[in-house]
PDB file of C-alpha atoms and ligand atoms in Angstrom:
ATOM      1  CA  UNK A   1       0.000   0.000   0.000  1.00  0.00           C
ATOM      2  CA  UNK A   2       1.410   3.460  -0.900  1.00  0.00           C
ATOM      3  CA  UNK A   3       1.733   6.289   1.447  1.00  0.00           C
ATOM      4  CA  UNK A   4      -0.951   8.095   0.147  1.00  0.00           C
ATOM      5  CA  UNK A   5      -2.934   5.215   0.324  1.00  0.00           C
ATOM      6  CA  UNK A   6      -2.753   4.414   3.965  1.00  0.00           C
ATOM      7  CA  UNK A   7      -3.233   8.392   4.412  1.00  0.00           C
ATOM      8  CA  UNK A   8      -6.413   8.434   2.281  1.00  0.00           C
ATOM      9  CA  UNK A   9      -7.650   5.413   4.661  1.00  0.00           C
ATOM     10  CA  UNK A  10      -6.921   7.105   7.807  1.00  0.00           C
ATOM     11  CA  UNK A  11      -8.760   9.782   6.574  1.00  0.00           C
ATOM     12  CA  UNK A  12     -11.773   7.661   5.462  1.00  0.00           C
ATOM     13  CA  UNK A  13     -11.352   5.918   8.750  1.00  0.00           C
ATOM     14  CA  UNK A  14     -11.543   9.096  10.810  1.00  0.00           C
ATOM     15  CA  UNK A  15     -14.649  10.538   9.193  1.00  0.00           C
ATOM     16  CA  UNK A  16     -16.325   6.945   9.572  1.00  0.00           C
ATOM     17  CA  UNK A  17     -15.495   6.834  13.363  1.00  0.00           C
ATOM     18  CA  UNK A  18     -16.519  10.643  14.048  1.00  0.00           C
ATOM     19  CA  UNK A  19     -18.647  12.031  10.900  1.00  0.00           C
ATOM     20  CA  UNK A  20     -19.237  15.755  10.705  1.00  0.00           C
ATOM     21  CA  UNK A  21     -22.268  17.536  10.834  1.00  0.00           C
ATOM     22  CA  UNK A  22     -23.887  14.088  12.062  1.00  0.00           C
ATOM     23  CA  UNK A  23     -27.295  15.492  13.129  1.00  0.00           C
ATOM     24  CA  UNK A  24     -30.799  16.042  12.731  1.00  0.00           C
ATOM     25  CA  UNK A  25     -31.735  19.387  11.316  1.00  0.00           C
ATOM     26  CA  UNK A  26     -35.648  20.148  12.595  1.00  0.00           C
ATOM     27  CA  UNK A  27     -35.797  23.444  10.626  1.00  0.00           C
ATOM     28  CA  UNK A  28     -33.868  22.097   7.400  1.00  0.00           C
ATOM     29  CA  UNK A  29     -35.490  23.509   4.325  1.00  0.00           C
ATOM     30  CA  UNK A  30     -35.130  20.134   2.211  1.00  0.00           C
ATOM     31  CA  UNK A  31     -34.169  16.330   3.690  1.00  0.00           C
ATOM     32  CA  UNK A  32     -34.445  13.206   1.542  1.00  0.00           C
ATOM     33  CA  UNK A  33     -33.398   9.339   2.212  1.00  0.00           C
ATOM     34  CA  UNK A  34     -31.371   6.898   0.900  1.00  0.00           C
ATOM     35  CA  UNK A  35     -30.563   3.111   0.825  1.00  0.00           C
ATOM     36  CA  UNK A  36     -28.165   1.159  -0.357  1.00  0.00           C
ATOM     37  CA  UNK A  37     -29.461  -2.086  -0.429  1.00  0.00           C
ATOM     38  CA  UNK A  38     -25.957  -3.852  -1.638  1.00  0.00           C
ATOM     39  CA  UNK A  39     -24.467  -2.606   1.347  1.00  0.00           C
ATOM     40  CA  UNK A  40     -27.165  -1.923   4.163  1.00  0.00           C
ATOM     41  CA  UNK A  41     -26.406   1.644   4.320  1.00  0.00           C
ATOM     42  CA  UNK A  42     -29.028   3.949   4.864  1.00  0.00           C
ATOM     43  CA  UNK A  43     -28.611   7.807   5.082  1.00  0.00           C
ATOM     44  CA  UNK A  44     -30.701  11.099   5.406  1.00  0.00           C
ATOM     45  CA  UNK A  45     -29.563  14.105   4.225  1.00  0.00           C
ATOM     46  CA  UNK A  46     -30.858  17.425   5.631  1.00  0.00           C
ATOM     47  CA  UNK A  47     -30.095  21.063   3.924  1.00  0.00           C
ATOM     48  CA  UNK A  48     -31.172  24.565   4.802  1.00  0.00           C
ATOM     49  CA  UNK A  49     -30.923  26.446   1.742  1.00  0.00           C
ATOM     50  CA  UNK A  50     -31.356  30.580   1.331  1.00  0.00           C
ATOM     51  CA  UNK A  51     -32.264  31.506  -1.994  1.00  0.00           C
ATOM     52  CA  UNK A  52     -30.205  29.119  -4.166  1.00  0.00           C
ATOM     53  CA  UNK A  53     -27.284  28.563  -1.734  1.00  0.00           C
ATOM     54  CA  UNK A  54     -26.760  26.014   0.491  1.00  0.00           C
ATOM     55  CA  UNK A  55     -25.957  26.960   4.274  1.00  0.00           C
ATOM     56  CA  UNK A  56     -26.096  24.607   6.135  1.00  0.00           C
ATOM     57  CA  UNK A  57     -26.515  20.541   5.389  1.00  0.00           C
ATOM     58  CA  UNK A  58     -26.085  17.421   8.101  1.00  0.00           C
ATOM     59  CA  UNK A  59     -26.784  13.753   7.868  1.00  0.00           C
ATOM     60  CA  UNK A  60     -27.971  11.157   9.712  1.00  0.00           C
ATOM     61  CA  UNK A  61     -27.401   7.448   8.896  1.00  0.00           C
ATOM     62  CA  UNK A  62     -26.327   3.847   9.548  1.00  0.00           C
ATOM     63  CA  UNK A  63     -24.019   2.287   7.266  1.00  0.00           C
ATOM     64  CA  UNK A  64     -20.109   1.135   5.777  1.00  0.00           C
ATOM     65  CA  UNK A  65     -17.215   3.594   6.983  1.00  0.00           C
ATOM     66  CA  UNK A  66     -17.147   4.540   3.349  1.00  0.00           C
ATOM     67  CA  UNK A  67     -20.920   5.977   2.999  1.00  0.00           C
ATOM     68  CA  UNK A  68     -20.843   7.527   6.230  1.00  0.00           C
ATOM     69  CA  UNK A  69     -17.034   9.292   5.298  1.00  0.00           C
ATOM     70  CA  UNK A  70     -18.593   9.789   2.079  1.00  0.00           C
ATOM     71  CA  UNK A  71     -21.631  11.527   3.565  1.00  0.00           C
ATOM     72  CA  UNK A  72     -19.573  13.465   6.625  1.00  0.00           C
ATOM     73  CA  UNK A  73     -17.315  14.961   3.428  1.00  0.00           C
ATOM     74  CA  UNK A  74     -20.043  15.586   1.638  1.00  0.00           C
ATOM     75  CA  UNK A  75     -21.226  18.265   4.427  1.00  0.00           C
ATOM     76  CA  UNK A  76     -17.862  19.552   4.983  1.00  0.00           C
ATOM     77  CA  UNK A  77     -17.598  20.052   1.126  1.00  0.00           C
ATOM     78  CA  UNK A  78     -21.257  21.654   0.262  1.00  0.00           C
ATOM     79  CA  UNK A  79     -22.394  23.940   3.049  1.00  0.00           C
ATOM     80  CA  UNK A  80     -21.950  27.461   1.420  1.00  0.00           C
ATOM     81  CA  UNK A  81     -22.054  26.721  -2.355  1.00  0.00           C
ATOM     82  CA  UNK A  82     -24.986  27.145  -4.643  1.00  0.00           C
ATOM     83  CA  UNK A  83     -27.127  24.919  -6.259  1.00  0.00           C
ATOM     84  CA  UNK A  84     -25.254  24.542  -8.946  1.00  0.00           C
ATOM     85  CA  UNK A  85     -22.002  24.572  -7.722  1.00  0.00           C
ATOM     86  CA  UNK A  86     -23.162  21.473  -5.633  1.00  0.00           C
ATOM     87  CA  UNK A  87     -24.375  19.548  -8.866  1.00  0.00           C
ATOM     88  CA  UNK A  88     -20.870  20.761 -10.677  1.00  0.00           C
ATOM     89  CA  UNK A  89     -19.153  19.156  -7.911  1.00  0.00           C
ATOM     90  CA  UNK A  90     -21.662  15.954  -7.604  1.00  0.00           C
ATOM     91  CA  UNK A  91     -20.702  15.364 -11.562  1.00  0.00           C
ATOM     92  CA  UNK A  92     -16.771  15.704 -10.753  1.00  0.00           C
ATOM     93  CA  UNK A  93     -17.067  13.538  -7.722  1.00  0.00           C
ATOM     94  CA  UNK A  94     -18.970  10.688  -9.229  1.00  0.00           C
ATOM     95  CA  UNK A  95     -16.690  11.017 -13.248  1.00  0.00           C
ATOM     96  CA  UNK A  96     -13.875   9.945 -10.184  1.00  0.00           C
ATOM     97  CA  UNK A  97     -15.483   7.490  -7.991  1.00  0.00           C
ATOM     98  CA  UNK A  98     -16.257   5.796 -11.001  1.00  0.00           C
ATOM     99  CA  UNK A  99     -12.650   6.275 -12.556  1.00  0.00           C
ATOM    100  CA  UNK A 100     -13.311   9.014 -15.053  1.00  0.00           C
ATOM    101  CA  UNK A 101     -11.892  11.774 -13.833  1.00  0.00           C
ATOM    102  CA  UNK A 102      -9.214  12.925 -11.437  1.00  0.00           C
ATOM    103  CA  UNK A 103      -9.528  16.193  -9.060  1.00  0.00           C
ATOM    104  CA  UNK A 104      -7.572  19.152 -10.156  1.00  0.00           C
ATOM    105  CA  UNK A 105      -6.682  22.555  -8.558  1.00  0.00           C
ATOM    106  CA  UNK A 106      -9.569  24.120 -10.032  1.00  0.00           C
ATOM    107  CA  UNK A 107     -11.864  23.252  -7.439  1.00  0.00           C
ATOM    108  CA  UNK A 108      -9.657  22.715  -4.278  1.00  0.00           C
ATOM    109  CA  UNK A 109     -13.305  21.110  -2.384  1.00  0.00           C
ATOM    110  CA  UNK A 110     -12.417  18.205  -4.483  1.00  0.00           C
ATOM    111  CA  UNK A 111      -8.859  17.799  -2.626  1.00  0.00           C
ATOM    112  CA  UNK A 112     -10.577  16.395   0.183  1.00  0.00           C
ATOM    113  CA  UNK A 113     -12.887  13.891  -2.282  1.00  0.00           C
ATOM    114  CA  UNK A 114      -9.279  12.741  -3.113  1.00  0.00           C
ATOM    115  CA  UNK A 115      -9.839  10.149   0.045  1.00  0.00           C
ATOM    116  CA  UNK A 116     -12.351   8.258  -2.660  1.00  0.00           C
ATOM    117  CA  UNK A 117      -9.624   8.025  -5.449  1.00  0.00           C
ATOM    118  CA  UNK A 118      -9.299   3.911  -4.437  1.00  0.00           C
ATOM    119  CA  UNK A 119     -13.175   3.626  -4.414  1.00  0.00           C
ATOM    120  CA  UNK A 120     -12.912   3.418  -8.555  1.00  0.00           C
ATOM    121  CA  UNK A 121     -11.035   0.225  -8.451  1.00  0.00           C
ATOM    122  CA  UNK A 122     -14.083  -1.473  -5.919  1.00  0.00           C
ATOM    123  CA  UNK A 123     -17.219  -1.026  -8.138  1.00  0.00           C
ATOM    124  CA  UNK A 124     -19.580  -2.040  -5.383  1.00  0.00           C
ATOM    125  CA  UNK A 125     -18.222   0.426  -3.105  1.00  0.00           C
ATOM    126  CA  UNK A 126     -18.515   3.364  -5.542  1.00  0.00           C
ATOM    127  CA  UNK A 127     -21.988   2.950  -4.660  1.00  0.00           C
ATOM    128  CA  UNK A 128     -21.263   3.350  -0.743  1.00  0.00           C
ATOM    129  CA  UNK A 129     -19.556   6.853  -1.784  1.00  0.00           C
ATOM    130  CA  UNK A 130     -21.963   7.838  -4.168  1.00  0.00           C
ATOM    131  CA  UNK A 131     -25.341   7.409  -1.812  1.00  0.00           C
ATOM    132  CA  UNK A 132     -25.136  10.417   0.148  1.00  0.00           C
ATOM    133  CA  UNK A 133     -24.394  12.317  -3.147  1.00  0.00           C
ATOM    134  CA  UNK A 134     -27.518  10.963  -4.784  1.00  0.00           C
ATOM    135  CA  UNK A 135     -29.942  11.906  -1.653  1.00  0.00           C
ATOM    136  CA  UNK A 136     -28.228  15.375  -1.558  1.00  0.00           C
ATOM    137  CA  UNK A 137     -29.442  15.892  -5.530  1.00  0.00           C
ATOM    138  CA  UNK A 138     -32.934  14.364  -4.084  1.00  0.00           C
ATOM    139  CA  UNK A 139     -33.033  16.284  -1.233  1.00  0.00           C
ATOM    140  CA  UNK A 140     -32.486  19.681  -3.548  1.00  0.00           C
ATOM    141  CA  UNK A 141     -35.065  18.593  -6.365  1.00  0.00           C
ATOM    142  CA  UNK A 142     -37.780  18.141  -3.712  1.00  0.00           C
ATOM    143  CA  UNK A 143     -38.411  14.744  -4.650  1.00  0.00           C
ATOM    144  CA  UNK A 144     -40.201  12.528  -1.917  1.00  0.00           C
ATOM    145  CA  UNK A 145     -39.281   9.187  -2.703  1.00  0.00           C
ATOM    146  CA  UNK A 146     -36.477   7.176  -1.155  1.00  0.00           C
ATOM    147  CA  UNK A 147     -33.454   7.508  -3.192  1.00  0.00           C
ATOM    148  CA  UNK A 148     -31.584   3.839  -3.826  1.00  0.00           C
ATOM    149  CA  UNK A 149     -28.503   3.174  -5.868  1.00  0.00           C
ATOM    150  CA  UNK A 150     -30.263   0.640  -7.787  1.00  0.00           C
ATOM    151  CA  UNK A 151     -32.648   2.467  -9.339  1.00  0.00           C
ATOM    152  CA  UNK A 152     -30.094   5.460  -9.644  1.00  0.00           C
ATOM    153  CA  UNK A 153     -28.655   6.619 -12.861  1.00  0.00           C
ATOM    154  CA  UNK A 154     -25.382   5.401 -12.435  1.00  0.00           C
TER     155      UNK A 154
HETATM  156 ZN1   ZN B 201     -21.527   0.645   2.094  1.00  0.00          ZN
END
């Protein structure tokens, strides 16, 4: 295993064993579900939003240390962008959990998605670090349903 490799994990690790932002959110503007039924992990995502932006978003969930890193990132990452920064950056994240795409210095939020760069070579896992992303994008389009990765445009 590389050095960045075991640093990545410890990072994973630590977000697993003490997520951010892992709370209910009684007045959140928007909250939607998810389940990954491959893996047993189930999340809720809850955002506040003012006018288009985002400002505050927590989670709540049981599940694998990577969906619950992936969702305790996920807050760290989104709480102050827009709308459509948050889809820009659900597109870049996914392109490289899925092995499409590396993070650049454009966008240095995706520095700390860099923790999911060995999540590409596990394809059932890509859908433990996508599931939070997916309820996020339900959560923001309103939609009422429970989100699950196998009925998710992957
Ligand atoms: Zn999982």
């Amino acid at each position: 295993m590389s050095e960045l490799r075991a640093l990545y994990q410890e990072v994973l690790l630590d977000h697993s064993k003490h997520p951010h932002n892992f709370r209910a959110m009684p007045d959140a503007s928007r909250s939607a579900q998810g389940y990954n039924p491959l893996c047993g992990d189930k999340v809720t995502l809850y955002v506040k939003l003012e006018g288009d932006r985002i400002v505050d978003v927590s989670f709540q969930g049981t599940g694998c240390a990577i969906s619950t890193a992936s969702a305790s990132i996920l807050t760290q990452v989104l709480k102050g962008k827009t709308r459509e920064e948050a889809e820009a950056l659900f597109t870049r994240f996914h392109d490289f959990v899925t092995g499409h795409g590396q993070p650049d210095g454009k966008a240095p939020e995706l520095g700390k998605l860099a923790v999911f760069s060995g999540v590409a070579e596990f394809p059932v896992r890509v859908k433990c670090a996508t599931l939070a992303w997916h309820t996020l994008r339900s959560a923001l389009s309103g939609s009422e349903e429970v989100v699950t990765t196998e009925s998710a445009v992957e």
